[in-house]
Amino acid sequence: VDYTHPPSVGAVFADVSGTYALERKSEAPGAGETDLLEANVSRLQLSASAGANYGHFTGTATLNYSAGYDLTGAGSQTHVDSFHPVNLALVYNFDGQSWSKDLTVSLNVDNVFDEKAQFINIAPSAFGASSNGFTLVRFVNAGLRKHF
């Protein structure tokens, strides 16, 4: 779902997207069918963003959500909690005629509140990851982009 509202100056926008896995099964010859969503995977992944454009600036806040899930094969650990980091982005688009034409600078901060994903007590290769989520620590990225 996407929504943009143009106020008198700039624009305000929001969107929500996600995936909920209903069924995922695997069958090996002679072994029968296995439900791959029964444990060890988050069924629900969501992303919600809101932001605004004002002049040459664009600011966006994004919440990513990964639902908790039951866990097997990790000793006494039987559940992984949900993980929901917030990311911020600020972009400035230059509107120049010479060197600043098509120039953009950006600043992104992923996992702004430094939320800690729950540790999963398994080897990373067992289920593909050793945590539930996206960027596991706060990450700051500055960018400069120029089209020629």
Short mmCIF file of N, CA and C in Angstrom, two decimals:
data_model
loop_
_atom_site.label_atom_id
_atom_site.label_comp_id
_atom_site.label_asym_id
_atom_site.label_seq_id
_atom_site.Cartn_x
_atom_site.Cartn_y
_atom_site.Cartn_z
N VAL A 1 0.85 -1.16 0.00
CA VAL A 1 0.00 0.00 0.00
C VAL A 1 0.90 1.22 0.00
N ASP A 2 0.61 2.16 -0.86
CA ASP A 2 1.39 3.38 -1.01
C ASP A 2 0.45 4.58 -0.96
N TYR A 3 0.85 5.66 -0.28
CA TYR A 3 0.03 6.86 -0.25
C TYR A 3 0.93 8.08 -0.27
N THR A 4 0.60 9.04 -1.16
CA THR A 4 1.32 10.30 -1.22
C THR A 4 0.30 11.42 -1.22
N HIS A 5 0.53 12.43 -0.37
CA HIS A 5 -0.36 13.58 -0.31
C HIS A 5 0.46 14.84 -0.56
N PRO A 6 0.14 15.60 -1.62
CA PRO A 6 0.90 16.81 -1.89
C PRO A 6 0.33 18.03 -1.15
N PRO A 7 0.94 18.45 -0.04
CA PRO A 7 0.50 19.68 0.62
C PRO A 7 0.94 20.89 -0.21
N SER A 8 0.76 22.08 0.30
CA SER A 8 1.08 23.28 -0.47
C SER A 8 2.56 23.35 -0.87
N VAL A 9 3.45 22.82 -0.05
CA VAL A 9 4.87 22.78 -0.37
C VAL A 9 5.38 21.37 -0.08
N GLY A 10 5.98 20.72 -1.05
CA GLY A 10 6.52 19.39 -0.85
C GLY A 10 5.45 18.32 -0.92
N ALA A 11 5.70 17.18 -0.29
CA ALA A 11 4.76 16.06 -0.29
C ALA A 11 5.00 15.21 0.95
N VAL A 12 3.95 14.57 1.40
CA VAL A 12 4.02 13.63 2.51
C VAL A 12 3.67 12.26 1.95
N PHE A 13 4.42 11.22 2.36
CA PHE A 13 4.16 9.89 1.82
C PHE A 13 4.27 8.83 2.90
N ALA A 14 3.62 7.71 2.65
CA ALA A 14 3.68 6.55 3.56
C ALA A 14 3.43 5.29 2.76
N ASP A 15 4.01 4.20 3.19
CA ASP A 15 3.73 2.91 2.55
C ASP A 15 3.92 1.78 3.56
N VAL A 16 3.23 0.70 3.30
CA VAL A 16 3.33 -0.52 4.10
C VAL A 16 3.42 -1.69 3.13
N SER A 17 4.35 -2.60 3.40
CA SER A 17 4.45 -3.81 2.60
C SER A 17 4.85 -4.95 3.51
N GLY A 18 4.56 -6.16 3.08
CA GLY A 18 4.92 -7.29 3.92
C GLY A 18 4.66 -8.62 3.25
N THR A 19 5.11 -9.64 3.94
CA THR A 19 4.92 -11.01 3.48
C THR A 19 4.54 -11.87 4.68
N TYR A 20 3.48 -12.65 4.49
CA TYR A 20 3.13 -13.66 5.49
C TYR A 20 3.15 -15.00 4.78
N ALA A 21 4.02 -15.89 5.20
CA ALA A 21 4.15 -17.20 4.56
C ALA A 21 3.04 -18.12 5.06
N LEU A 22 2.20 -18.58 4.16
CA LEU A 22 1.10 -19.47 4.51
C LEU A 22 1.53 -20.93 4.56
N GLU A 23 2.34 -21.31 3.58
CA GLU A 23 2.72 -22.73 3.51
C GLU A 23 4.03 -22.86 2.75
N ARG A 24 4.91 -23.70 3.27
CA ARG A 24 6.16 -24.02 2.59
C ARG A 24 6.54 -25.43 3.01
N LYS A 25 6.43 -26.34 2.08
CA LYS A 25 6.72 -27.74 2.40
C LYS A 25 7.78 -28.30 1.46
N SER A 26 8.46 -29.30 1.96
CA SER A 26 9.49 -29.97 1.19
C SER A 26 9.28 -31.47 1.31
N GLU A 27 9.59 -32.17 0.25
CA GLU A 27 9.45 -33.62 0.29
C GLU A 27 10.68 -34.27 -0.32
N ALA A 28 11.30 -35.13 0.45
CA ALA A 28 12.46 -35.88 -0.03
C ALA A 28 12.03 -37.32 -0.30
N PRO A 29 12.54 -37.93 -1.34
CA PRO A 29 12.18 -39.33 -1.64
C PRO A 29 12.43 -40.24 -0.44
N GLY A 30 11.40 -40.93 -0.05
CA GLY A 30 11.50 -41.87 1.07
C GLY A 30 11.43 -41.24 2.45
N ALA A 31 11.44 -39.93 2.55
CA ALA A 31 11.45 -39.28 3.86
C ALA A 31 10.12 -38.62 4.20
N GLY A 32 9.24 -38.47 3.24
CA GLY A 32 7.96 -37.84 3.51
C GLY A 32 8.03 -36.33 3.43
N GLU A 33 6.92 -35.70 3.73
CA GLU A 33 6.78 -34.25 3.63
C GLU A 33 7.18 -33.56 4.94
N THR A 34 7.85 -32.42 4.81
CA THR A 34 8.27 -31.63 5.96
C THR A 34 7.70 -30.22 5.84
N ASP A 35 7.11 -29.72 6.93
CA ASP A 35 6.61 -28.35 6.98
C ASP A 35 7.78 -27.43 7.35
N LEU A 36 8.24 -26.64 6.39
CA LEU A 36 9.41 -25.79 6.62
C LEU A 36 9.09 -24.54 7.42
N LEU A 37 7.80 -24.27 7.69
CA LEU A 37 7.41 -23.10 8.48
C LEU A 37 7.06 -23.44 9.92
N GLU A 38 7.15 -24.72 10.27
CA GLU A 38 6.77 -25.14 11.62
C GLU A 38 7.65 -24.50 12.69
N ALA A 39 8.92 -24.33 12.38
CA ALA A 39 9.86 -23.74 13.34
C ALA A 39 11.05 -23.19 12.58
N ASN A 40 11.84 -22.37 13.27
CA ASN A 40 13.12 -21.88 12.77
C ASN A 40 13.02 -20.83 11.67
N VAL A 41 11.85 -20.25 11.49
CA VAL A 41 11.70 -19.21 10.48
C VAL A 41 10.55 -18.26 10.87
N SER A 42 10.74 -16.99 10.61
CA SER A 42 9.69 -16.01 10.86
C SER A 42 8.70 -16.03 9.70
N ARG A 43 7.43 -16.22 9.99
CA ARG A 43 6.40 -16.25 8.94
C ARG A 43 6.03 -14.86 8.46
N LEU A 44 6.21 -13.84 9.32
CA LEU A 44 5.74 -12.50 8.99
C LEU A 44 6.90 -11.51 8.92
N GLN A 45 7.01 -10.83 7.78
CA GLN A 45 7.98 -9.76 7.58
C GLN A 45 7.20 -8.54 7.10
N LEU A 46 7.34 -7.41 7.80
CA LEU A 46 6.64 -6.18 7.43
C LEU A 46 7.63 -5.02 7.34
N SER A 47 7.27 -4.04 6.52
CA SER A 47 8.04 -2.81 6.43
C SER A 47 7.05 -1.66 6.28
N ALA A 48 7.18 -0.64 7.11
CA ALA A 48 6.31 0.54 7.04
C ALA A 48 7.19 1.78 7.02
N SER A 49 6.92 2.68 6.08
CA SER A 49 7.71 3.90 5.94
C SER A 49 6.81 5.12 5.91
N ALA A 50 7.34 6.22 6.39
CA ALA A 50 6.65 7.51 6.30
C ALA A 50 7.72 8.56 6.11
N GLY A 51 7.37 9.59 5.36
CA GLY A 51 8.36 10.63 5.12
C GLY A 51 7.75 11.85 4.47
N ALA A 52 8.63 12.77 4.12
CA ALA A 52 8.19 14.01 3.49
C ALA A 52 9.27 14.54 2.58
N ASN A 53 8.81 15.21 1.53
CA ASN A 53 9.69 15.98 0.65
C ASN A 53 9.41 17.45 0.92
N TYR A 54 10.47 18.23 1.08
CA TYR A 54 10.31 19.66 1.27
C TYR A 54 11.44 20.34 0.53
N GLY A 55 11.11 21.03 -0.55
CA GLY A 55 12.15 21.62 -1.36
C GLY A 55 13.06 20.53 -1.91
N HIS A 56 14.34 20.66 -1.64
CA HIS A 56 15.31 19.67 -2.13
C HIS A 56 15.57 18.54 -1.13
N PHE A 57 14.93 18.61 0.04
CA PHE A 57 15.14 17.60 1.08
C PHE A 57 14.07 16.50 1.02
N THR A 58 14.50 15.28 1.33
CA THR A 58 13.57 14.16 1.55
C THR A 58 14.00 13.46 2.83
N GLY A 59 13.07 13.27 3.74
CA GLY A 59 13.33 12.55 4.98
C GLY A 59 12.39 11.37 5.09
N THR A 60 12.90 10.23 5.50
CA THR A 60 12.10 9.00 5.60
C THR A 60 12.45 8.25 6.87
N ALA A 61 11.43 7.73 7.55
CA ALA A 61 11.61 6.81 8.67
C ALA A 61 10.98 5.48 8.28
N THR A 62 11.67 4.38 8.53
CA THR A 62 11.19 3.05 8.16
C THR A 62 11.27 2.12 9.35
N LEU A 63 10.19 1.40 9.60
CA LEU A 63 10.16 0.36 10.63
C LEU A 63 10.12 -0.98 9.91
N ASN A 64 11.10 -1.84 10.18
CA ASN A 64 11.11 -3.21 9.66
C ASN A 64 10.72 -4.14 10.80
N TYR A 65 9.88 -5.10 10.50
CA TYR A 65 9.40 -6.01 11.55
C TYR A 65 9.56 -7.45 11.09
N SER A 66 10.16 -8.25 11.94
CA SER A 66 10.27 -9.68 11.73
C SER A 66 9.65 -10.36 12.95
N ALA A 67 8.59 -11.12 12.74
CA ALA A 67 7.87 -11.75 13.85
C ALA A 67 8.72 -12.81 14.54
N GLY A 68 8.45 -13.03 15.80
CA GLY A 68 9.13 -14.09 16.54
C GLY A 68 8.69 -15.45 16.03
N TYR A 69 9.42 -16.48 16.42
CA TYR A 69 9.09 -17.83 15.96
C TYR A 69 9.65 -18.87 16.92
N ASP A 70 9.08 -20.08 16.82
CA ASP A 70 9.57 -21.21 17.61
C ASP A 70 10.86 -21.72 17.02
N LEU A 71 11.70 -22.26 17.88
CA LEU A 71 13.03 -22.69 17.49
C LEU A 71 13.28 -24.12 17.94
N THR A 72 13.89 -24.90 17.06
CA THR A 72 14.30 -26.26 17.40
C THR A 72 15.79 -26.41 17.12
N GLY A 73 16.42 -27.33 17.79
CA GLY A 73 17.84 -27.60 17.54
C GLY A 73 18.79 -26.61 18.18
N ALA A 74 18.32 -25.84 19.17
CA ALA A 74 19.17 -24.84 19.80
C ALA A 74 19.27 -25.08 21.31
N GLY A 75 19.34 -26.32 21.69
CA GLY A 75 19.47 -26.65 23.11
C GLY A 75 18.22 -26.26 23.87
N SER A 76 18.39 -25.52 24.97
CA SER A 76 17.25 -25.15 25.81
C SER A 76 16.49 -23.93 25.26
N GLN A 77 17.02 -23.28 24.24
CA GLN A 77 16.33 -22.13 23.64
C GLN A 77 15.23 -22.64 22.70
N THR A 78 13.98 -22.22 22.94
CA THR A 78 12.85 -22.74 22.16
C THR A 78 12.08 -21.66 21.40
N HIS A 79 12.43 -20.38 21.59
CA HIS A 79 11.70 -19.31 20.91
C HIS A 79 12.63 -18.14 20.62
N VAL A 80 12.38 -17.46 19.51
CA VAL A 80 13.11 -16.25 19.14
C VAL A 80 12.11 -15.11 19.13
N ASP A 81 12.41 -14.02 19.83
CA ASP A 81 11.51 -12.87 19.91
C ASP A 81 11.50 -12.09 18.60
N SER A 82 10.48 -11.27 18.44
CA SER A 82 10.38 -10.41 17.25
C SER A 82 11.49 -9.36 17.27
N PHE A 83 11.75 -8.79 16.11
CA PHE A 83 12.81 -7.80 15.96
C PHE A 83 12.24 -6.68 15.10
N HIS A 84 12.38 -5.41 15.53
CA HIS A 84 11.76 -4.31 14.82
C HIS A 84 12.62 -3.04 14.87
N PRO A 85 13.70 -3.01 14.09
CA PRO A 85 14.54 -1.81 14.07
C PRO A 85 13.91 -0.68 13.26
N VAL A 86 14.31 0.55 13.59
CA VAL A 86 13.86 1.75 12.88
C VAL A 86 15.06 2.34 12.14
N ASN A 87 14.84 2.69 10.87
CA ASN A 87 15.89 3.29 10.06
C ASN A 87 15.46 4.70 9.64
N LEU A 88 16.42 5.62 9.57
CA LEU A 88 16.15 6.98 9.12
C LEU A 88 17.02 7.31 7.91
N ALA A 89 16.47 8.11 7.00
CA ALA A 89 17.22 8.54 5.83
C ALA A 89 16.92 10.01 5.56
N LEU A 90 17.96 10.76 5.23
CA LEU A 90 17.83 12.16 4.84
C LEU A 90 18.62 12.35 3.55
N VAL A 91 17.95 12.92 2.54
CA VAL A 91 18.56 13.10 1.23
C VAL A 91 18.39 14.56 0.81
N TYR A 92 19.45 15.12 0.22
CA TYR A 92 19.37 16.46 -0.36
C TYR A 92 19.76 16.36 -1.83
N ASN A 93 18.87 16.81 -2.71
CA ASN A 93 19.12 16.83 -4.15
C ASN A 93 19.48 18.25 -4.57
N PHE A 94 20.70 18.43 -5.07
CA PHE A 94 21.13 19.74 -5.56
C PHE A 94 20.41 20.03 -6.87
N ASP A 95 20.18 21.28 -7.13
CA ASP A 95 19.51 21.68 -8.36
C ASP A 95 20.37 22.71 -9.06
N GLY A 96 21.62 22.36 -9.27
CA GLY A 96 22.56 23.30 -9.85
C GLY A 96 22.67 23.18 -11.36
N GLN A 97 23.45 24.05 -11.93
CA GLN A 97 23.63 24.07 -13.37
C GLN A 97 24.98 23.50 -13.80
N SER A 98 25.97 23.58 -12.97
CA SER A 98 27.28 23.09 -13.40
C SER A 98 27.65 21.83 -12.61
N TRP A 99 28.64 21.94 -11.73
CA TRP A 99 29.13 20.77 -11.01
C TRP A 99 28.07 20.14 -10.11
N SER A 100 27.08 20.91 -9.64
CA SER A 100 26.08 20.37 -8.72
C SER A 100 24.84 19.83 -9.43
N LYS A 101 24.83 19.86 -10.76
CA LYS A 101 23.70 19.28 -11.50
C LYS A 101 23.70 17.77 -11.29
N ASP A 102 22.54 17.22 -10.95
CA ASP A 102 22.37 15.77 -10.71
C ASP A 102 23.25 15.26 -9.57
N LEU A 103 23.48 16.09 -8.56
CA LEU A 103 24.27 15.71 -7.39
C LEU A 103 23.33 15.49 -6.21
N THR A 104 23.54 14.40 -5.49
CA THR A 104 22.72 14.05 -4.33
C THR A 104 23.64 13.66 -3.18
N VAL A 105 23.34 14.16 -1.98
CA VAL A 105 24.03 13.71 -0.78
C VAL A 105 23.00 13.07 0.14
N SER A 106 23.43 12.07 0.89
CA SER A 106 22.48 11.35 1.75
C SER A 106 23.14 10.96 3.06
N LEU A 107 22.30 10.79 4.06
CA LEU A 107 22.73 10.29 5.36
C LEU A 107 21.69 9.28 5.82
N ASN A 108 22.10 8.04 6.06
CA ASN A 108 21.22 6.98 6.53
C ASN A 108 21.70 6.48 7.88
N VAL A 109 20.76 6.23 8.77
CA VAL A 109 21.07 5.61 10.05
C VAL A 109 20.15 4.40 10.18
N ASP A 110 20.73 3.21 10.11
CA ASP A 110 19.97 1.96 10.27
C ASP A 110 20.00 1.55 11.73
N ASN A 111 18.88 1.02 12.22
CA ASN A 111 18.73 0.59 13.60
C ASN A 111 19.05 1.75 14.55
N VAL A 112 18.33 2.85 14.36
CA VAL A 112 18.55 4.11 15.09
C VAL A 112 18.63 3.91 16.60
N PHE A 113 17.74 3.10 17.15
CA PHE A 113 17.69 2.90 18.60
C PHE A 113 18.58 1.76 19.07
N ASP A 114 19.41 1.23 18.16
CA ASP A 114 20.37 0.16 18.46
C ASP A 114 19.70 -1.03 19.14
N GLU A 115 18.55 -1.43 18.61
CA GLU A 115 17.83 -2.58 19.15
C GLU A 115 18.65 -3.84 18.91
N LYS A 116 18.74 -4.65 19.92
CA LYS A 116 19.51 -5.89 19.84
C LYS A 116 18.60 -7.05 19.42
N ALA A 117 18.97 -7.71 18.35
CA ALA A 117 18.25 -8.92 17.94
C ALA A 117 18.61 -10.03 18.92
N GLN A 118 17.65 -10.89 19.19
CA GLN A 118 17.90 -11.99 20.12
C GLN A 118 18.92 -12.96 19.54
N PHE A 119 19.87 -13.33 20.34
CA PHE A 119 20.87 -14.31 19.94
C PHE A 119 20.20 -15.67 19.75
N ILE A 120 20.60 -16.37 18.71
CA ILE A 120 20.10 -17.73 18.48
C ILE A 120 21.28 -18.68 18.66
N ASN A 121 21.14 -19.64 19.54
CA ASN A 121 22.23 -20.51 19.93
C ASN A 121 22.41 -21.68 18.95
N ILE A 122 22.71 -21.34 17.69
CA ILE A 122 22.97 -22.35 16.66
C ILE A 122 24.11 -21.86 15.78
N ALA A 123 24.71 -22.78 15.06
CA ALA A 123 25.72 -22.40 14.08
C ALA A 123 25.02 -21.66 12.93
N PRO A 124 25.59 -20.58 12.42
CA PRO A 124 24.93 -19.82 11.36
C PRO A 124 24.51 -20.64 10.15
N SER A 125 25.25 -21.68 9.81
CA SER A 125 24.90 -22.47 8.64
C SER A 125 23.69 -23.38 8.86
N ALA A 126 23.30 -23.62 10.09
CA ALA A 126 22.19 -24.55 10.36
C ALA A 126 20.87 -24.05 9.79
N PHE A 127 20.53 -22.78 9.99
CA PHE A 127 19.28 -22.23 9.47
C PHE A 127 19.52 -20.97 8.66
N GLY A 128 20.76 -20.65 8.36
CA GLY A 128 21.06 -19.50 7.54
C GLY A 128 21.41 -18.24 8.31
N ALA A 129 21.12 -18.17 9.59
CA ALA A 129 21.44 -16.96 10.36
C ALA A 129 21.55 -17.30 11.83
N SER A 130 22.16 -16.39 12.58
CA SER A 130 22.26 -16.60 14.02
C SER A 130 21.51 -15.52 14.78
N SER A 131 20.54 -14.87 14.11
CA SER A 131 19.68 -13.88 14.77
C SER A 131 18.42 -13.71 13.95
N ASN A 132 17.45 -12.95 14.47
CA ASN A 132 16.19 -12.69 13.79
C ASN A 132 16.20 -11.26 13.32
N GLY A 133 16.55 -11.01 12.07
CA GLY A 133 16.41 -9.64 11.66
C GLY A 133 17.28 -9.11 10.57
N PHE A 134 17.40 -7.81 10.58
CA PHE A 134 18.01 -7.02 9.55
C PHE A 134 19.37 -6.55 10.05
N THR A 135 19.66 -5.27 10.00
CA THR A 135 20.91 -4.73 10.52
C THR A 135 20.95 -4.96 12.03
N LEU A 136 21.97 -5.64 12.51
CA LEU A 136 22.00 -6.06 13.91
C LEU A 136 22.56 -5.01 14.86
N VAL A 137 23.24 -4.02 14.35
CA VAL A 137 23.77 -2.93 15.17
C VAL A 137 23.43 -1.62 14.48
N ARG A 138 23.60 -0.50 15.18
CA ARG A 138 23.39 0.79 14.54
C ARG A 138 24.45 0.96 13.46
N PHE A 139 24.01 1.45 12.30
CA PHE A 139 24.91 1.62 11.17
C PHE A 139 24.63 2.98 10.54
N VAL A 140 25.67 3.81 10.40
CA VAL A 140 25.53 5.13 9.81
C VAL A 140 26.27 5.13 8.47
N ASN A 141 25.58 5.64 7.45
CA ASN A 141 26.13 5.65 6.10
C ASN A 141 25.90 7.01 5.47
N ALA A 142 26.97 7.65 4.99
CA ALA A 142 26.86 8.90 4.26
C ALA A 142 27.15 8.62 2.80
N GLY A 143 26.37 9.24 1.91
CA GLY A 143 26.55 8.96 0.50
C GLY A 143 26.64 10.22 -0.34
N LEU A 144 27.28 10.10 -1.46
CA LEU A 144 27.40 11.16 -2.44
C LEU A 144 27.21 10.51 -3.80
N ARG A 145 26.24 11.02 -4.59
CA ARG A 145 25.97 10.43 -5.89
C ARG A 145 25.94 11.54 -6.94
N LYS A 146 26.61 11.30 -8.06
CA LYS A 146 26.67 12.28 -9.13
C LYS A 146 26.43 11.54 -10.45
N HIS A 147 25.48 12.03 -11.23
CA HIS A 147 25.22 11.50 -12.56
C HIS A 147 25.99 12.35 -13.58
N PHE A 148 26.63 11.67 -14.53
CA PHE A 148 27.38 12.38 -15.58
C PHE A 148 26.72 12.13 -16.92
#
